[in-house]
Short mmCIF file of C-alpha atoms in Angstrom, two decimals:
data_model
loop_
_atom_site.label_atom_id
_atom_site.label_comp_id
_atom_site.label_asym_id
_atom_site.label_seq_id
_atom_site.Cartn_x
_atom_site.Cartn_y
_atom_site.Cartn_z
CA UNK L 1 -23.84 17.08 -11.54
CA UNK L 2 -20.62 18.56 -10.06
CA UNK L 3 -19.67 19.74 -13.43
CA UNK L 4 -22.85 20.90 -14.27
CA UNK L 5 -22.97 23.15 -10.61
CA UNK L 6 -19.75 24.81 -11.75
CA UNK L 7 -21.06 25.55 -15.03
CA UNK L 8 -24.06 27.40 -13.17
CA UNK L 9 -22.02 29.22 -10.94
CA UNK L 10 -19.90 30.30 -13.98
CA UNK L 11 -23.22 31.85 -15.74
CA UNK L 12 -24.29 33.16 -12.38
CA UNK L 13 -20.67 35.44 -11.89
CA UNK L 14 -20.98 36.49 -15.69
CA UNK L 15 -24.69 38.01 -15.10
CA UNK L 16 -23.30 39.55 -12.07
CA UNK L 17 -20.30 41.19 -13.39
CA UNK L 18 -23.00 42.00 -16.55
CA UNK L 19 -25.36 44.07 -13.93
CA UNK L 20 -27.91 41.01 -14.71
CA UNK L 21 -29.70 39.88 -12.16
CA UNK L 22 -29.83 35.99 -11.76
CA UNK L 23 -31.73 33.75 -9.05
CA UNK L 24 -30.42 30.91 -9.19
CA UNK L 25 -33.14 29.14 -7.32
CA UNK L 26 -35.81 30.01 -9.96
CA UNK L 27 -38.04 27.03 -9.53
CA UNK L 28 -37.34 26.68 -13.77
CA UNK L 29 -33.54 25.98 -12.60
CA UNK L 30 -34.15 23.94 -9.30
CA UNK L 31 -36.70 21.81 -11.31
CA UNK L 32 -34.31 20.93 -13.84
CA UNK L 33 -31.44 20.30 -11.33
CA UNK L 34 -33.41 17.88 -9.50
CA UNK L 35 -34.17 15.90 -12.29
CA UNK L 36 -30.88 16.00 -13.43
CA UNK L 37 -30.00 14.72 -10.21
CA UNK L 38 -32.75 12.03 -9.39
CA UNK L 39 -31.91 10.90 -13.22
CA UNK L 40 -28.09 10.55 -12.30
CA UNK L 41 -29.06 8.47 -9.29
CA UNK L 42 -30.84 5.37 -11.21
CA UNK L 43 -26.86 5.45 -12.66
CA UNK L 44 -24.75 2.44 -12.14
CA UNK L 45 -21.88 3.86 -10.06
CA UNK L 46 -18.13 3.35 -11.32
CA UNK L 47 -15.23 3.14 -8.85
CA UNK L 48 -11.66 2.38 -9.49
CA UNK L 49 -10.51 -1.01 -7.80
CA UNK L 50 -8.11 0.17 -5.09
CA UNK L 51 -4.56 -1.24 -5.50
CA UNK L 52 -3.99 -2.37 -2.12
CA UNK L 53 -0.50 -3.32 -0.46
CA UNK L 54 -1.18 -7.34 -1.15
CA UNK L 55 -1.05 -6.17 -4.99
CA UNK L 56 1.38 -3.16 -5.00
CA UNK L 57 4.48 -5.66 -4.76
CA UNK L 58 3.07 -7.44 -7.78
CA UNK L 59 3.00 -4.58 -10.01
CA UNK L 60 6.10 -3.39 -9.28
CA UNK L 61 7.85 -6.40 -10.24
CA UNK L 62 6.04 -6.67 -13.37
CA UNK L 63 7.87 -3.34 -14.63
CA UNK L 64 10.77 -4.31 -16.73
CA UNK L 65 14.26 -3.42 -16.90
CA UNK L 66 16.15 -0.73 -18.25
CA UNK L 67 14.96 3.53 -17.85
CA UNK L 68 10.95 2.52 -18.64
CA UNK L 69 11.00 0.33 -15.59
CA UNK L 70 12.86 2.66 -13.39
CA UNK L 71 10.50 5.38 -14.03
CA UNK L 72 7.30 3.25 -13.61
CA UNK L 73 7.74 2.35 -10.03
CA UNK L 74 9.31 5.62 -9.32
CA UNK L 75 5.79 6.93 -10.55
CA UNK L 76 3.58 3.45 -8.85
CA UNK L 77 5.01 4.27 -5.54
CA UNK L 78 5.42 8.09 -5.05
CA UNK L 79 1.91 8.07 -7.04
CA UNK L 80 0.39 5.78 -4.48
CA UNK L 81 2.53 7.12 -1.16
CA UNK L 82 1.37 10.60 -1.54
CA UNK L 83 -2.38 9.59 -2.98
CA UNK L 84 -2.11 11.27 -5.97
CA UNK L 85 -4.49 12.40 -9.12
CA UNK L 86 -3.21 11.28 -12.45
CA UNK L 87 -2.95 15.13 -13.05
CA UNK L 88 -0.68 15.52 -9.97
CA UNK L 89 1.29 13.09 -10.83
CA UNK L 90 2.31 14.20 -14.48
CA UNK L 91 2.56 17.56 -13.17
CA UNK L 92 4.98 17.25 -10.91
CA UNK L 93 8.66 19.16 -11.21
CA UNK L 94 12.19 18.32 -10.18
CA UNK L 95 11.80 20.75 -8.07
CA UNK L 96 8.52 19.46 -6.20
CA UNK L 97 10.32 16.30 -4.65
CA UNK L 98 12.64 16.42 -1.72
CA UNK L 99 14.78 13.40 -0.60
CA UNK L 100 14.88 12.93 2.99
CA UNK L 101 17.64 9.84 3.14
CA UNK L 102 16.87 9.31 6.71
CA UNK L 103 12.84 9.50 6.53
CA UNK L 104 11.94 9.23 3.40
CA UNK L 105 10.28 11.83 0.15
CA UNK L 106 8.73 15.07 0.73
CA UNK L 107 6.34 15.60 -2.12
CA UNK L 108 4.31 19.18 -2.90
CA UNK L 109 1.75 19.45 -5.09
CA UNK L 110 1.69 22.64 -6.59
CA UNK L 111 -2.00 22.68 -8.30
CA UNK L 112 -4.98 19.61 -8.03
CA UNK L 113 -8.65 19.50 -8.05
CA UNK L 114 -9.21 20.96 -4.76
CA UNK L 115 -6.39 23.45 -4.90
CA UNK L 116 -6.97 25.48 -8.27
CA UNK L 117 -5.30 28.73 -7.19
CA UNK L 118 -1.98 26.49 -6.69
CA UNK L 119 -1.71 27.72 -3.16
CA UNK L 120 0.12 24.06 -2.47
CA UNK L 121 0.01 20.77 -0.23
CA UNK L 122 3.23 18.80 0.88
CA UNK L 123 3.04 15.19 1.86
CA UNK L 124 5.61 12.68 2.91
CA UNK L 125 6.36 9.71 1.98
CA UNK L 126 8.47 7.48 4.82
CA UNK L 127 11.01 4.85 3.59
CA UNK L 128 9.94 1.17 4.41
CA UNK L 129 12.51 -1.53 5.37
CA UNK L 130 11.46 -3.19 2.23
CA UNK L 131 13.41 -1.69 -0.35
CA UNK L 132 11.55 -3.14 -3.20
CA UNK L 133 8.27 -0.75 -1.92
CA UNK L 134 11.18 2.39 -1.05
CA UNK L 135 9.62 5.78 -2.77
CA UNK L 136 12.87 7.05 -1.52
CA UNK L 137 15.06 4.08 -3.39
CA UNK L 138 13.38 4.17 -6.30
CA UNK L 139 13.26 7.92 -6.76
CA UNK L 140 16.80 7.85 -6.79
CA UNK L 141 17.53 5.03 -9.61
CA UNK L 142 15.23 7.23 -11.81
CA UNK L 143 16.59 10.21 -11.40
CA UNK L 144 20.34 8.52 -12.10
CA UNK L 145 18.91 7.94 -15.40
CA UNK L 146 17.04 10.57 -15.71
CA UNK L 147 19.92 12.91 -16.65
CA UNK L 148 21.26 16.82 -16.12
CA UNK L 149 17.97 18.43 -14.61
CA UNK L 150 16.86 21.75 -14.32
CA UNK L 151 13.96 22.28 -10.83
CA UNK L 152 11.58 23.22 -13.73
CA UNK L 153 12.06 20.33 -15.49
CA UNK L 154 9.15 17.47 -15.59
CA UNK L 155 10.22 14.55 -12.75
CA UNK L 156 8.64 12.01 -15.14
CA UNK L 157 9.03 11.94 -19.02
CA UNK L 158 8.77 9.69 -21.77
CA UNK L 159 11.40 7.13 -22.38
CA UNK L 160 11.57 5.74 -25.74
CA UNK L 161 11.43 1.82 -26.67
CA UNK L 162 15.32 1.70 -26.81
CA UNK L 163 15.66 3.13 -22.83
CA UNK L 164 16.49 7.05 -24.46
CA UNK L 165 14.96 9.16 -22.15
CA UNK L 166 13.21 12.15 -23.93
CA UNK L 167 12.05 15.22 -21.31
CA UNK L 168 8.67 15.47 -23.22
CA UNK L 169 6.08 15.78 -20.92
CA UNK L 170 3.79 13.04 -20.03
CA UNK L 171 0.46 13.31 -19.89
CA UNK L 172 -2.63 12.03 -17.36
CA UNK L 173 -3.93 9.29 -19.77
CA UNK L 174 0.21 7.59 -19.43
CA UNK L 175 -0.80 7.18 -15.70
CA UNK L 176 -3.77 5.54 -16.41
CA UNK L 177 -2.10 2.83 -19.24
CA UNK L 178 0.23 2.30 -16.58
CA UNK L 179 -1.88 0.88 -14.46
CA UNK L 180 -4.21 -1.25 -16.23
CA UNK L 181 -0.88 -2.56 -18.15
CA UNK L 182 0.84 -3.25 -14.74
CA UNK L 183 -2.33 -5.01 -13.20
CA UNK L 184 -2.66 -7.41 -17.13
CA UNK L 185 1.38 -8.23 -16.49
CA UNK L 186 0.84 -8.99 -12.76
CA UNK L 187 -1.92 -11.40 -13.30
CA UNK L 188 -4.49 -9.10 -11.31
CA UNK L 189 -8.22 -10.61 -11.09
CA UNK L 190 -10.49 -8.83 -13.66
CA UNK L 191 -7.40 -6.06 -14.58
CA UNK L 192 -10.10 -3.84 -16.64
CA UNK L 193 -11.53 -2.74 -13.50
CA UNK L 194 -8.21 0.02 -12.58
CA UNK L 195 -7.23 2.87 -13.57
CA UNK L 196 -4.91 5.65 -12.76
CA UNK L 197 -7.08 6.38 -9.76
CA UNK L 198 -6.83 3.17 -8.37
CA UNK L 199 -3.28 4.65 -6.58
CA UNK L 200 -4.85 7.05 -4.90
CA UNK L 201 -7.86 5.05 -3.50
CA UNK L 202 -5.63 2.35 -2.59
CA UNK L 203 -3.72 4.16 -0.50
CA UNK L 204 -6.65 5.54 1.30
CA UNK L 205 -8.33 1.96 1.57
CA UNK L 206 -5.32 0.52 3.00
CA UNK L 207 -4.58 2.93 4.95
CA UNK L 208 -8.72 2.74 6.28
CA UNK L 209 -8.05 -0.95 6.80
CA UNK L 210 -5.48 -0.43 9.07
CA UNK L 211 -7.35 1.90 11.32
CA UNK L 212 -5.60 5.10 10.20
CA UNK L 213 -7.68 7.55 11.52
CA UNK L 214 -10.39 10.12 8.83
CA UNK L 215 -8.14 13.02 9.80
CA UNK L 216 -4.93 10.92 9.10
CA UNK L 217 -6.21 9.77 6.11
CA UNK L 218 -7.36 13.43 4.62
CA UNK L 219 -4.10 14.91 5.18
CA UNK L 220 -2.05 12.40 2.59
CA UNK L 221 -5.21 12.32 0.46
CA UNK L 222 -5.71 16.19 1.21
CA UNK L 223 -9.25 15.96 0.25
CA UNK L 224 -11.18 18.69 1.59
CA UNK L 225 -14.80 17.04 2.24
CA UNK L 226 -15.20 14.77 5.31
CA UNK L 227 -17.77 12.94 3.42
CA UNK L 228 -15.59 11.71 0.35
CA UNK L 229 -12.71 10.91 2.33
CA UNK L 230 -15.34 8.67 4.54
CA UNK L 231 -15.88 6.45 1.59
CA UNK L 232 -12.58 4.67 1.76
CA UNK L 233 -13.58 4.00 5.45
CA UNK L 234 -17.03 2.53 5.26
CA UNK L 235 -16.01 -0.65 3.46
CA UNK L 236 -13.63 -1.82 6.61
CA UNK L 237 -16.81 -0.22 9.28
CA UNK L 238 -19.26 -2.98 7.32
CA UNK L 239 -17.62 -5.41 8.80
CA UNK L 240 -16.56 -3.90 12.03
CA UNK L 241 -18.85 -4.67 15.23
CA UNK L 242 -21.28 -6.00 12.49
CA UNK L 243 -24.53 -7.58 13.93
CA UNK L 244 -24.36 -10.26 12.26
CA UNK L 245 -20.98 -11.27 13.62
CA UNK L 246 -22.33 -11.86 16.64
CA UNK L 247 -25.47 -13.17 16.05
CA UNK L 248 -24.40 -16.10 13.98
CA UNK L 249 -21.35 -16.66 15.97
CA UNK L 250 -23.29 -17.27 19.18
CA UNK L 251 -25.27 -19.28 16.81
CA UNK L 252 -22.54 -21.24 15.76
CA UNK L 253 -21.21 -21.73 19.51
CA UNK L 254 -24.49 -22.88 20.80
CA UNK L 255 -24.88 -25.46 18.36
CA UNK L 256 -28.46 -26.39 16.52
#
């Protein structure tokens, strides 16, 4: 439905700019809409698993050694610490990351979903003690392999099967093979179930689950709408102050 609202107001600007009037809530138009929408709704609904912190340690050690390993967790953590789309994540530049070596990485998206006139976000990325989970650390054995750059040049590139590092491009879909090959080498539960979204949800569930606050939350994420954002929170509220909790515990206290 999203895509099909854009599409709409598309066709709506072109009749304008034509000197064609449009209404575009003609009862024809709303009708069909709404049956779109109430047809979309009997749809099973597909999430990415989140990768959450218990499982980010496990992927990272299932990268291997050499160049290809050294740029996958330079991608799984700056990819999960600054919550980003697959398409963010490819797109980034040379130029877009900033080492801070006594905080941490300073990352700016230049374009994304939300941001289409590339107008820009920057989100940081602090340093944990654990080095093996360091954005920072890891940025910095990639790019020692990475070789001479240039700030236009792509941060992550392909790397061929004998560790040569090409600077071809990668594109979204190698974010997304990354995962689900991470999660089958780290033994993850039912691996089918991420994807190259599962970074950025898992940030935002963890951080949820640790009572970051929405607003908190939002501005690493930097989605726009309250109400998406508010998804990664409700699974950790279900079982907050929950009814039930206390109803069955008193239960259990009082005996039979």
């Amino acid at each position: 439905m999203p895509t099909l609202r854009v599409h709409l107001a598309a066709i709506a600007i072109a009749h304008r700019l034509a000197g064609v009037p449009v209404d575009l809530k003609h009862p024809r138009i709303a009708l069909v809409l709404d049956g779109l929408t109430r047809g979309q709704a009997d749809r099973p609904i597909r999430q990415a698993a989140p990768i959450l912190l218990d499982a980010l340690p496990r992927l990272l050690a299932a990268q291997p050694d050499g160049p290809f390993g050294l740029r996958n967790r330079a991608m799984l953590l700056i990819g999960y610490g600054a919550a980003l789309r697959r398409s963010e994540l490819v797109a980034l530049r040379v130029a877009d990351v900033v080492r801070h070596p006594d905080r941490g990485v300073e990352v700016t998206v230049r374009h994304s979903k939300t941001d289409q006139r590339g107008r820009g976000d920057a989100v940081t990325i602090w340093a944990p003690a654990d080095p093996d989970l360091c954005a920072l650390r890891a940025l910095d054995a990639w790019l020692a392999v990475r070789g001479a750059l240039r700030p236009e040049d792509p941060l992550f590139c392909g790397v061929l099967k004998n560790g040569a590092v090409i600077g071809k491009p990668l594109s979204d879909k190698a974010v997304a093979r990354l995962v689900k090959e991470s999660a089958v080498r780290a033994g993850l539960p039912e691996p089918e179930r991420f994807s190259g979204h599962s970074l950025r949800a898992g940030l935002a569930t963890a951080a949820a689950e640790e009572e970051a606050q929405l607003h908190d939350i939002m501005r690493q994420t930097r989605h726009k709408s309250t109400e998406v954002a508010r998804r990664y929170l409700r699974s950790r509220d279900r079982w907050r102050n929950n009814v039930t909790e206390k109803l069955f515990r008193s239960r259990g206290e009082g005996g039979s």
